[in-house]
Amino acid sequence: IEIEHEPTVEFKQLEGLRVPLYDYPLEKEVEDYLMTLSRENARTMDVEGVEAGDKAELEISFDHESERLSHNATADVPAPAEEGESDALTALIGLKTGDKAELNLDGSTIMGLIGEGTPDLESEAIYPVEAMLNSATRVVYPEIDDEFARDMEYDDLSMMREKVSEELKLANEHKNINNKHDSMIVRLYEENRFEMPMKTMQHIASQAAEEFPHEELRQYLMQQYMMQVHSEFLKSYILKSLRAALPIEVTDEMLEEFYTHQAILQGMPMEAYKDKIEKEQSEEARKENPLNYFTLQKLAEMVEFYTPEPTPEAGIEDAEVLEVHEDEAQAEEPDKEEQTDKPQSEEAEKE
């Protein structure tokens, strides 16, 4: 029987801790909003000649088990492959309605193109395929300019940006509160490494992925679940220790402040948010979440935030960052790591 224990987190420093902070710029949020609005107002048009990014409706023919099969298929036409890479579907670029192309496709790709009603092909086997273009469509996005702004009922693009900025400003401020909280948690882990219960987390990730029958998909999902579980566990351990180090009592007034913060982030009235969490969250979570929030708010008053140069575009909440840190933490204890991983390594060799 092997029993893993929750880690004990001891903080070397809280007061004056230097924390790198990457704010979410309001200007970028405005541009992202305009881009999303442009995509939501896209139109689909029929085209004669196929280009990368178009959707092609094909009739494909190939031999399978001594029989010539023909199926209708839909393909998203990829961009030309970079040097050293290849994608057979790039041969569709330049085709016009009625044109044919000879493709060498593996069974997995063919089944994906056909979709429902596909024959049972060997996934990795290569099949010579004749593809005839029946039609092609292209998604066209409106340019983000004055004309687009007028279509959205603004005077011009400058006025549209100004109004959108006003609408997003409050949510951006509250998003950056959470951003500060996440930055502090990452920094606390960097400064106070502790051993995570890896086998427990692997067990949880494995259980989450076990319902998927396809082995490759299951292994991929296990990795994704593992990063998510790792991030959640790490945050939970740090917050638990922070609550002990910085004890506070949440008043009714503070609770209203927390509800307001969450409602703004979710873009909903506060009463609607209260009704939502009443239905979706446990009583324990409804008590613990505001406590965590104000514990981190208290810590934010004690630390020193700074902006490193250059500023990366990636968000600090990326779970892969935490996974890299965990690998580094384990590397500091080679003897223990070697002892822990040995059974897993033997198992991997057997597989």
mmCIF file of C-alpha atoms in Angstrom:
data_model
loop_
_atom_site.group_PDB
_atom_site.id
_atom_site.type_symbol
_atom_site.label_atom_id
_atom_site.label_comp_id
_atom_site.label_asym_id
_atom_site.label_seq_id
_atom_site.Cartn_x
_atom_site.Cartn_y
_atom_site.Cartn_z
ATOM 1 C CA ILE A 1 0.000 0.000 0.000
ATOM 2 C CA GLU A 2 1.359 3.372 -1.027
ATOM 3 C CA ILE A 3 -0.060 6.490 0.628
ATOM 4 C CA GLU A 4 0.626 9.999 -0.582
ATOM 5 C CA HIS A 5 0.237 12.960 1.735
ATOM 6 C CA GLU A 6 -0.796 16.524 1.059
ATOM 7 C CA PRO A 7 2.270 18.779 1.036
ATOM 8 C CA THR A 8 3.045 21.199 3.822
ATOM 9 C CA VAL A 9 3.623 24.671 2.383
ATOM 10 C CA GLU A 10 5.852 27.036 4.352
ATOM 11 C CA PHE A 11 6.400 30.535 3.008
ATOM 12 C CA LYS A 12 9.868 32.038 3.272
ATOM 13 C CA GLN A 13 8.558 35.546 2.581
ATOM 14 C CA LEU A 14 5.215 37.295 2.139
ATOM 15 C CA GLU A 15 5.856 40.919 3.092
ATOM 16 C CA GLY A 16 7.781 42.636 0.276
ATOM 17 C CA LEU A 17 7.747 39.630 -2.061
ATOM 18 C CA ARG A 18 8.530 40.784 -5.612
ATOM 19 C CA VAL A 19 5.942 39.521 -8.077
ATOM 20 C CA PRO A 20 6.194 39.883 -11.883
ATOM 21 C CA LEU A 21 2.888 41.113 -13.270
ATOM 22 C CA TYR A 22 1.604 41.122 -16.842
ATOM 23 C CA ASP A 23 -1.596 43.152 -16.995
ATOM 24 C CA TYR A 24 -4.246 42.503 -19.647
ATOM 25 C CA PRO A 25 -4.110 45.744 -21.693
ATOM 26 C CA LEU A 26 -7.514 47.321 -22.283
ATOM 27 C CA GLU A 27 -6.467 48.237 -25.824
ATOM 28 C CA LYS A 28 -5.833 44.600 -26.684
ATOM 29 C CA GLU A 29 -9.191 43.584 -25.241
ATOM 30 C CA VAL A 30 -10.865 46.186 -27.452
ATOM 31 C CA GLU A 31 -9.079 44.839 -30.538
ATOM 32 C CA ASP A 32 -9.971 41.252 -29.598
ATOM 33 C CA TYR A 33 -13.607 42.287 -29.177
ATOM 34 C CA LEU A 34 -13.656 43.965 -32.600
ATOM 35 C CA MET A 35 -12.054 40.891 -34.157
ATOM 36 C CA THR A 36 -14.668 38.634 -32.567
ATOM 37 C CA LEU A 37 -17.435 40.949 -33.787
ATOM 38 C CA SER A 38 -15.981 40.797 -37.292
ATOM 39 C CA ARG A 39 -15.960 36.993 -37.197
ATOM 40 C CA GLU A 40 -19.537 36.901 -35.923
ATOM 41 C CA ASN A 41 -20.584 38.957 -38.961
ATOM 42 C CA ALA A 42 -18.755 36.831 -41.504
ATOM 43 C CA ARG A 43 -20.465 35.659 -44.677
ATOM 44 C CA THR A 44 -19.916 32.542 -46.740
ATOM 45 C CA MET A 45 -19.538 32.865 -50.504
ATOM 46 C CA ASP A 46 -19.165 30.355 -53.326
ATOM 47 C CA VAL A 47 -15.807 30.511 -55.098
ATOM 48 C CA GLU A 48 -14.554 29.108 -58.373
ATOM 49 C CA GLY A 49 -10.872 28.547 -57.605
ATOM 50 C CA VAL A 50 -9.809 26.903 -54.338
ATOM 51 C CA GLU A 51 -7.455 28.745 -51.978
ATOM 52 C CA ALA A 52 -6.009 27.829 -48.586
ATOM 53 C CA GLY A 53 -8.677 28.200 -45.907
ATOM 54 C CA ASP A 54 -11.586 27.351 -48.227
ATOM 55 C CA LYS A 55 -13.988 24.494 -47.609
ATOM 56 C CA ALA A 56 -14.075 22.030 -50.513
ATOM 57 C CA GLU A 57 -16.953 19.685 -51.300
ATOM 58 C CA LEU A 58 -15.459 16.652 -53.018
ATOM 59 C CA GLU A 59 -16.324 13.336 -54.571
ATOM 60 C CA ILE A 60 -13.507 10.947 -53.687
ATOM 61 C CA SER A 61 -12.909 7.511 -55.188
ATOM 62 C CA PHE A 62 -10.501 4.811 -53.982
ATOM 63 C CA ASP A 63 -10.076 1.029 -53.936
ATOM 64 C CA HIS A 64 -10.871 -0.935 -50.793
ATOM 65 C CA GLU A 65 -11.112 -4.726 -50.486
ATOM 66 C CA SER A 66 -11.119 -5.188 -54.301
ATOM 67 C CA GLU A 67 -13.969 -2.708 -54.695
ATOM 68 C CA ARG A 68 -14.011 0.827 -56.115
ATOM 69 C CA LEU A 69 -15.709 3.112 -53.604
ATOM 70 C CA SER A 70 -17.005 6.646 -54.144
ATOM 71 C CA HIS A 71 -18.080 8.991 -51.368
ATOM 72 C CA ASN A 72 -18.939 12.628 -50.914
ATOM 73 C CA ALA A 73 -16.416 14.332 -48.636
ATOM 74 C CA THR A 74 -15.743 17.736 -47.120
ATOM 75 C CA ALA A 75 -12.235 19.108 -46.641
ATOM 76 C CA ASP A 76 -10.844 22.252 -45.064
ATOM 77 C CA VAL A 77 -8.056 23.202 -47.448
ATOM 78 C CA PRO A 78 -4.768 23.711 -45.541
ATOM 79 C CA ALA A 79 -2.133 26.325 -46.232
ATOM 80 C CA PRO A 80 0.884 25.143 -48.255
ATOM 81 C CA ALA A 81 3.134 23.050 -46.040
ATOM 82 C CA GLU A 82 6.358 24.519 -44.693
ATOM 83 C CA GLU A 83 9.697 23.056 -45.652
ATOM 84 C CA GLY A 84 10.105 19.582 -44.171
ATOM 85 C CA GLU A 85 6.356 19.105 -43.705
ATOM 86 C CA SER A 86 3.696 17.724 -46.037
ATOM 87 C CA ASP A 87 -0.080 17.694 -46.324
ATOM 88 C CA ALA A 88 -1.592 15.906 -49.306
ATOM 89 C CA LEU A 89 -4.711 18.085 -49.192
ATOM 90 C CA THR A 90 -2.710 21.129 -50.329
ATOM 91 C CA ALA A 91 -3.009 19.593 -53.821
ATOM 92 C CA LEU A 92 -6.600 20.904 -53.813
ATOM 93 C CA ILE A 93 -5.333 24.508 -54.008
ATOM 94 C CA GLY A 94 -5.996 25.948 -57.454
ATOM 95 C CA LEU A 95 -8.687 23.427 -58.441
ATOM 96 C CA LYS A 96 -11.860 24.678 -60.112
ATOM 97 C CA THR A 97 -15.277 23.031 -60.130
ATOM 98 C CA GLY A 98 -15.039 19.725 -62.002
ATOM 99 C CA ASP A 99 -11.241 19.494 -61.720
ATOM 100 C CA LYS A 100 -9.642 16.345 -60.317
ATOM 101 C CA ALA A 101 -6.559 15.729 -58.190
ATOM 102 C CA GLU A 102 -4.677 12.562 -57.296
ATOM 103 C CA LEU A 103 -4.039 12.307 -53.551
ATOM 104 C CA ASN A 104 -2.290 9.778 -51.345
ATOM 105 C CA LEU A 105 -4.245 9.779 -48.078
ATOM 106 C CA ASP A 106 -4.072 7.557 -45.018
ATOM 107 C CA GLY A 107 -7.196 5.765 -43.858
ATOM 108 C CA SER A 108 -7.651 8.020 -40.842
ATOM 109 C CA THR A 109 -7.734 11.141 -43.040
ATOM 110 C CA ILE A 110 -10.186 9.568 -45.497
ATOM 111 C CA MET A 111 -12.567 8.541 -42.705
ATOM 112 C CA GLY A 112 -12.365 12.072 -41.300
ATOM 113 C CA LEU A 113 -13.228 13.589 -44.693
ATOM 114 C CA ILE A 114 -16.205 11.288 -45.269
ATOM 115 C CA GLY A 115 -17.595 11.444 -41.745
ATOM 116 C CA GLU A 116 -20.758 9.491 -41.107
ATOM 117 C CA GLY A 117 -21.101 6.301 -43.153
ATOM 118 C CA THR A 118 -17.375 5.933 -43.747
ATOM 119 C CA PRO A 119 -15.997 2.458 -44.567
ATOM 120 C CA ASP A 120 -13.785 0.740 -42.011
ATOM 121 C CA LEU A 121 -10.304 1.564 -43.325
ATOM 122 C CA GLU A 122 -6.883 0.882 -41.863
ATOM 123 C CA SER A 123 -5.954 4.125 -40.087
ATOM 124 C CA GLU A 124 -2.284 4.223 -41.111
ATOM 125 C CA ALA A 125 -2.571 2.548 -44.527
ATOM 126 C CA ILE A 126 -2.056 4.831 -47.545
ATOM 127 C CA TYR A 127 -4.774 4.840 -50.228
ATOM 128 C CA PRO A 128 -4.435 6.421 -53.696
ATOM 129 C CA VAL A 129 -7.490 8.699 -53.952
ATOM 130 C CA GLU A 130 -9.026 10.514 -56.913
ATOM 131 C CA ALA A 131 -10.731 13.695 -55.694
ATOM 132 C CA MET A 132 -13.079 15.731 -57.883
ATOM 133 C CA LEU A 133 -14.092 19.219 -56.755
ATOM 134 C CA ASN A 134 -17.876 19.665 -56.711
ATOM 135 C CA SER A 135 -17.903 23.113 -55.099
ATOM 136 C CA ALA A 136 -15.932 25.384 -52.807
ATOM 137 C CA THR A 137 -16.903 28.050 -50.308
ATOM 138 C CA ARG A 138 -14.941 30.769 -48.556
ATOM 139 C CA VAL A 139 -15.665 32.588 -45.307
ATOM 140 C CA VAL A 140 -15.191 36.331 -45.756
ATOM 141 C CA TYR A 141 -14.761 38.569 -42.718
ATOM 142 C CA PRO A 142 -15.644 42.275 -42.911
ATOM 143 C CA GLU A 143 -12.740 44.691 -42.620
ATOM 144 C CA ILE A 144 -12.624 46.524 -39.299
ATOM 145 C CA ASP A 145 -13.009 50.035 -40.694
ATOM 146 C CA ASP A 146 -15.423 52.977 -40.671
ATOM 147 C CA GLU A 147 -17.917 51.131 -42.871
ATOM 148 C CA PHE A 148 -17.932 48.190 -40.466
ATOM 149 C CA ALA A 149 -18.443 50.597 -37.536
ATOM 150 C CA ARG A 150 -21.423 52.200 -39.278
ATOM 151 C CA ASP A 151 -22.916 48.750 -39.885
ATOM 152 C CA MET A 152 -22.620 48.245 -36.111
ATOM 153 C CA GLU A 153 -24.469 51.575 -35.624
ATOM 154 C CA TYR A 154 -21.500 53.765 -34.636
ATOM 155 C CA ASP A 155 -20.491 57.019 -36.333
ATOM 156 C CA ASP A 156 -17.052 55.737 -37.292
ATOM 157 C CA LEU A 157 -14.340 53.299 -36.170
ATOM 158 C CA SER A 158 -12.779 55.816 -33.780
ATOM 159 C CA MET A 159 -16.101 56.313 -32.008
ATOM 160 C CA MET A 160 -16.682 52.554 -31.966
ATOM 161 C CA ARG A 161 -13.321 51.912 -30.285
ATOM 162 C CA GLU A 162 -14.036 54.619 -27.736
ATOM 163 C CA LYS A 163 -17.465 53.236 -26.832
ATOM 164 C CA VAL A 164 -16.260 49.625 -26.698
ATOM 165 C CA SER A 165 -13.365 50.707 -24.486
ATOM 166 C CA GLU A 166 -15.803 52.341 -22.048
ATOM 167 C CA GLU A 167 -17.931 49.177 -21.977
ATOM 168 C CA LEU A 168 -14.952 46.859 -21.352
ATOM 169 C CA LYS A 169 -13.032 49.053 -18.909
ATOM 170 C CA LEU A 170 -14.713 47.836 -15.701
ATOM 171 C CA ALA A 171 -14.482 44.147 -16.633
ATOM 172 C CA ASN A 172 -10.832 44.669 -17.606
ATOM 173 C CA GLU A 173 -10.069 46.156 -14.177
ATOM 174 C CA HIS A 174 -11.642 43.166 -12.436
ATOM 175 C CA LYS A 175 -9.906 40.722 -14.749
ATOM 176 C CA ASN A 176 -6.604 42.270 -13.732
ATOM 177 C CA ILE A 177 -7.476 41.735 -10.067
ATOM 178 C CA ASN A 178 -7.616 38.013 -10.775
ATOM 179 C CA ASN A 179 -4.473 38.385 -12.840
ATOM 180 C CA LYS A 180 -2.658 39.754 -9.776
ATOM 181 C CA HIS A 181 -3.945 36.854 -7.709
ATOM 182 C CA ASP A 182 -2.715 34.285 -10.225
ATOM 183 C CA SER A 183 0.673 36.013 -10.474
ATOM 184 C CA MET A 184 1.128 35.856 -6.707
ATOM 185 C CA ILE A 185 0.244 32.157 -6.585
ATOM 186 C CA VAL A 186 2.782 31.328 -9.309
ATOM 187 C CA ARG A 187 5.436 33.411 -7.561
ATOM 188 C CA LEU A 188 4.766 31.788 -4.190
ATOM 189 C CA TYR A 189 5.266 28.381 -5.751
ATOM 190 C CA GLU A 190 8.502 29.484 -7.417
ATOM 191 C CA GLU A 191 9.827 30.756 -4.082
ATOM 192 C CA ASN A 192 8.519 27.889 -1.921
ATOM 193 C CA ARG A 193 8.771 24.662 -3.904
ATOM 194 C CA PHE A 194 6.965 21.641 -2.510
ATOM 195 C CA GLU A 195 6.415 18.103 -3.691
ATOM 196 C CA MET A 196 3.070 17.497 -5.371
ATOM 197 C CA PRO A 197 1.138 14.199 -4.933
ATOM 198 C CA MET A 198 1.858 13.139 -8.515
ATOM 199 C CA LYS A 199 0.406 9.625 -8.374
ATOM 200 C CA THR A 200 -2.852 10.879 -6.893
ATOM 201 C CA MET A 201 -3.123 13.449 -9.667
ATOM 202 C CA GLN A 202 -2.278 10.844 -12.311
ATOM 203 C CA HIS A 203 -5.018 8.619 -10.919
ATOM 204 C CA ILE A 204 -7.580 11.429 -11.164
ATOM 205 C CA ALA A 205 -6.497 12.289 -14.721
ATOM 206 C CA SER A 206 -6.609 8.619 -15.709
ATOM 207 C CA GLN A 207 -10.134 8.224 -14.361
ATOM 208 C CA ALA A 208 -11.294 11.307 -16.264
ATOM 209 C CA ALA A 209 -9.894 9.950 -19.552
ATOM 210 C CA GLU A 210 -10.811 6.275 -19.188
ATOM 211 C CA GLU A 211 -14.251 6.624 -20.812
ATOM 212 C CA PHE A 212 -12.607 7.363 -24.181
ATOM 213 C CA PRO A 213 -11.939 4.084 -26.019
ATOM 214 C CA HIS A 214 -9.338 5.349 -28.513
ATOM 215 C CA GLU A 215 -5.880 4.865 -26.980
ATOM 216 C CA GLU A 216 -4.162 7.855 -28.623
ATOM 217 C CA LEU A 217 -7.020 10.197 -27.729
ATOM 218 C CA ARG A 218 -7.094 8.866 -24.175
ATOM 219 C CA GLN A 219 -3.353 9.472 -23.722
ATOM 220 C CA TYR A 220 -3.669 12.990 -25.107
ATOM 221 C CA LEU A 221 -6.610 13.799 -22.835
ATOM 222 C CA MET A 222 -4.767 12.376 -19.839
ATOM 223 C CA GLN A 223 -2.013 14.930 -20.423
ATOM 224 C CA GLN A 224 -4.557 17.748 -20.642
ATOM 225 C CA TYR A 225 -6.387 16.590 -17.513
ATOM 226 C CA MET A 226 -3.075 16.208 -15.700
ATOM 227 C CA MET A 227 -2.135 19.836 -16.365
ATOM 228 C CA GLN A 228 -5.551 20.980 -15.182
ATOM 229 C CA VAL A 229 -5.468 18.854 -12.022
ATOM 230 C CA HIS A 230 -1.883 19.930 -11.310
ATOM 231 C CA SER A 231 -2.853 23.604 -11.524
ATOM 232 C CA GLU A 232 -5.937 23.151 -9.330
ATOM 233 C CA PHE A 233 -4.087 21.151 -6.664
ATOM 234 C CA LEU A 234 -1.184 23.590 -6.547
ATOM 235 C CA LYS A 235 -3.520 26.565 -6.171
ATOM 236 C CA SER A 236 -5.513 24.763 -3.480
ATOM 237 C CA TYR A 237 -2.427 23.960 -1.358
ATOM 238 C CA ILE A 238 -1.066 27.490 -1.557
ATOM 239 C CA LEU A 239 -4.425 29.080 -0.708
ATOM 240 C CA LYS A 240 -4.912 26.740 2.242
ATOM 241 C CA SER A 241 -1.561 27.785 3.692
ATOM 242 C CA LEU A 242 -2.186 31.446 2.900
ATOM 243 C CA ARG A 243 -5.487 31.389 4.781
ATOM 244 C CA ALA A 244 -3.601 30.099 7.821
ATOM 245 C CA ALA A 245 -0.799 32.671 7.455
ATOM 246 C CA LEU A 246 -3.142 35.634 6.819
ATOM 247 C CA PRO A 247 -6.331 34.918 8.780
ATOM 248 C CA ILE A 248 -9.298 37.158 7.972
ATOM 249 C CA GLU A 249 -13.026 37.188 8.649
ATOM 250 C CA VAL A 250 -15.322 37.900 5.715
ATOM 251 C CA THR A 251 -18.047 40.395 6.603
ATOM 252 C CA ASP A 252 -21.394 40.817 4.819
ATOM 253 C CA GLU A 253 -20.032 43.948 3.161
ATOM 254 C CA MET A 254 -16.998 42.064 1.869
ATOM 255 C CA LEU A 255 -19.244 39.304 0.602
ATOM 256 C CA GLU A 256 -21.210 41.821 -1.462
ATOM 257 C CA GLU A 257 -17.935 43.139 -2.870
ATOM 258 C CA PHE A 258 -16.902 39.634 -3.901
ATOM 259 C CA TYR A 259 -20.271 38.951 -5.546
ATOM 260 C CA THR A 260 -20.004 42.227 -7.440
ATOM 261 C CA HIS A 261 -16.520 41.288 -8.653
ATOM 262 C CA GLN A 262 -17.648 37.882 -9.908
ATOM 263 C CA ALA A 263 -20.831 39.219 -11.506
ATOM 264 C CA ILE A 264 -18.856 41.835 -13.462
ATOM 265 C CA LEU A 265 -16.417 39.184 -14.713
ATOM 266 C CA GLN A 266 -19.284 36.988 -15.881
ATOM 267 C CA GLY A 267 -21.230 39.879 -17.388
ATOM 268 C CA MET A 268 -24.388 39.286 -15.394
ATOM 269 C CA PRO A 269 -26.450 41.083 -12.715
ATOM 270 C CA MET A 270 -25.329 40.338 -9.167
ATOM 271 C CA GLU A 271 -28.633 38.759 -8.137
ATOM 272 C CA ALA A 272 -28.468 36.463 -11.148
ATOM 273 C CA TYR A 273 -24.931 35.501 -10.141
ATOM 274 C CA LYS A 274 -26.087 34.744 -6.590
ATOM 275 C CA ASP A 275 -28.852 32.504 -7.932
ATOM 276 C CA LYS A 276 -26.350 30.742 -10.179
ATOM 277 C CA ILE A 277 -23.846 29.878 -7.442
ATOM 278 C CA GLU A 278 -26.673 28.818 -5.128
ATOM 279 C CA LYS A 279 -27.548 26.136 -7.678
ATOM 280 C CA GLU A 280 -24.056 25.231 -8.917
ATOM 281 C CA GLN A 281 -21.715 25.542 -5.923
ATOM 282 C CA SER A 282 -21.553 23.644 -2.665
ATOM 283 C CA GLU A 283 -21.991 25.482 0.620
ATOM 284 C CA GLU A 284 -18.293 24.908 1.361
ATOM 285 C CA ALA A 285 -17.274 26.495 -1.959
ATOM 286 C CA ARG A 286 -19.555 29.484 -1.360
ATOM 287 C CA LYS A 287 -17.724 30.103 1.923
ATOM 288 C CA GLU A 288 -14.207 29.331 0.741
ATOM 289 C CA ASN A 289 -14.155 31.299 -2.534
ATOM 290 C CA PRO A 290 -14.736 34.748 -0.952
ATOM 291 C CA LEU A 291 -12.219 33.859 1.769
ATOM 292 C CA ASN A 292 -9.611 33.016 -0.862
ATOM 293 C CA TYR A 293 -10.355 36.235 -2.726
ATOM 294 C CA PHE A 294 -9.855 38.506 0.267
ATOM 295 C CA THR A 295 -6.822 36.562 1.477
ATOM 296 C CA LEU A 296 -5.194 37.260 -1.894
ATOM 297 C CA GLN A 297 -6.361 40.872 -1.763
ATOM 298 C CA LYS A 298 -4.640 41.201 1.619
ATOM 299 C CA LEU A 299 -1.464 39.656 0.208
ATOM 300 C CA ALA A 300 -1.587 42.038 -2.786
ATOM 301 C CA GLU A 301 -1.173 44.941 -0.352
ATOM 302 C CA MET A 302 1.979 43.322 1.075
ATOM 303 C CA VAL A 303 3.885 42.376 -2.082
ATOM 304 C CA GLU A 304 5.728 44.456 -4.683
ATOM 305 C CA PHE A 305 4.511 44.069 -8.265
ATOM 306 C CA TYR A 306 6.796 44.853 -11.207
ATOM 307 C CA THR A 307 6.611 44.499 -14.994
ATOM 308 C CA PRO A 308 9.561 42.592 -16.498
ATOM 309 C CA GLU A 309 10.887 43.397 -19.960
ATOM 310 C CA PRO A 310 10.023 42.244 -22.531
ATOM 311 C CA THR A 311 6.381 41.506 -21.715
ATOM 312 C CA PRO A 312 5.254 38.135 -23.158
ATOM 313 C CA GLU A 313 1.798 37.797 -24.665
ATOM 314 C CA ALA A 314 1.080 34.485 -22.919
ATOM 315 C CA GLY A 315 -1.048 34.638 -19.773
ATOM 316 C CA ILE A 316 0.491 33.710 -16.447
ATOM 317 C CA GLU A 317 -2.401 31.356 -15.751
ATOM 318 C CA ASP A 318 -1.026 28.850 -18.307
ATOM 319 C CA ALA A 319 -1.078 25.448 -16.578
ATOM 320 C CA GLU A 320 2.017 24.353 -18.520
ATOM 321 C CA VAL A 321 4.035 26.955 -16.601
ATOM 322 C CA LEU A 322 3.110 25.245 -13.376
ATOM 323 C CA GLU A 323 3.971 21.852 -14.823
ATOM 324 C CA VAL A 324 7.454 23.045 -15.780
ATOM 325 C CA HIS A 325 7.959 24.389 -12.287
ATOM 326 C CA GLU A 326 6.958 21.055 -10.810
ATOM 327 C CA ASP A 327 9.509 19.259 -12.943
ATOM 328 C CA GLU A 328 12.179 21.652 -11.718
ATOM 329 C CA ALA A 329 11.139 21.160 -8.099
ATOM 330 C CA GLN A 330 11.446 17.414 -8.357
ATOM 331 C CA ALA A 331 14.866 17.716 -9.997
ATOM 332 C CA GLU A 332 16.150 19.305 -6.804
ATOM 333 C CA GLU A 333 15.639 16.007 -4.969
ATOM 334 C CA PRO A 334 17.274 13.399 -7.249
ATOM 335 C CA ASP A 335 17.402 10.585 -4.720
ATOM 336 C CA LYS A 336 13.750 10.864 -3.823
ATOM 337 C CA GLU A 337 12.729 11.375 -7.439
ATOM 338 C CA GLU A 338 14.623 8.299 -8.566
ATOM 339 C CA GLN A 339 12.960 6.244 -5.849
ATOM 340 C CA THR A 340 9.477 7.508 -6.697
ATOM 341 C CA ASP A 341 9.701 7.120 -10.462
ATOM 342 C CA LYS A 342 11.380 3.703 -10.606
ATOM 343 C CA PRO A 343 8.182 1.612 -10.621
ATOM 344 C CA GLN A 344 6.717 3.882 -13.289
ATOM 345 C CA SER A 345 9.829 3.560 -15.458
ATOM 346 C CA GLU A 346 9.721 -0.238 -15.246
ATOM 347 C CA GLU A 347 6.044 -0.152 -16.175
ATOM 348 C CA ALA A 348 6.788 2.099 -19.153
ATOM 349 C CA GLU A 349 9.511 -0.286 -20.351
ATOM 350 C CA LYS A 350 7.054 -3.183 -20.229
ATOM 351 C CA GLU A 351 4.546 -1.202 -22.297
#
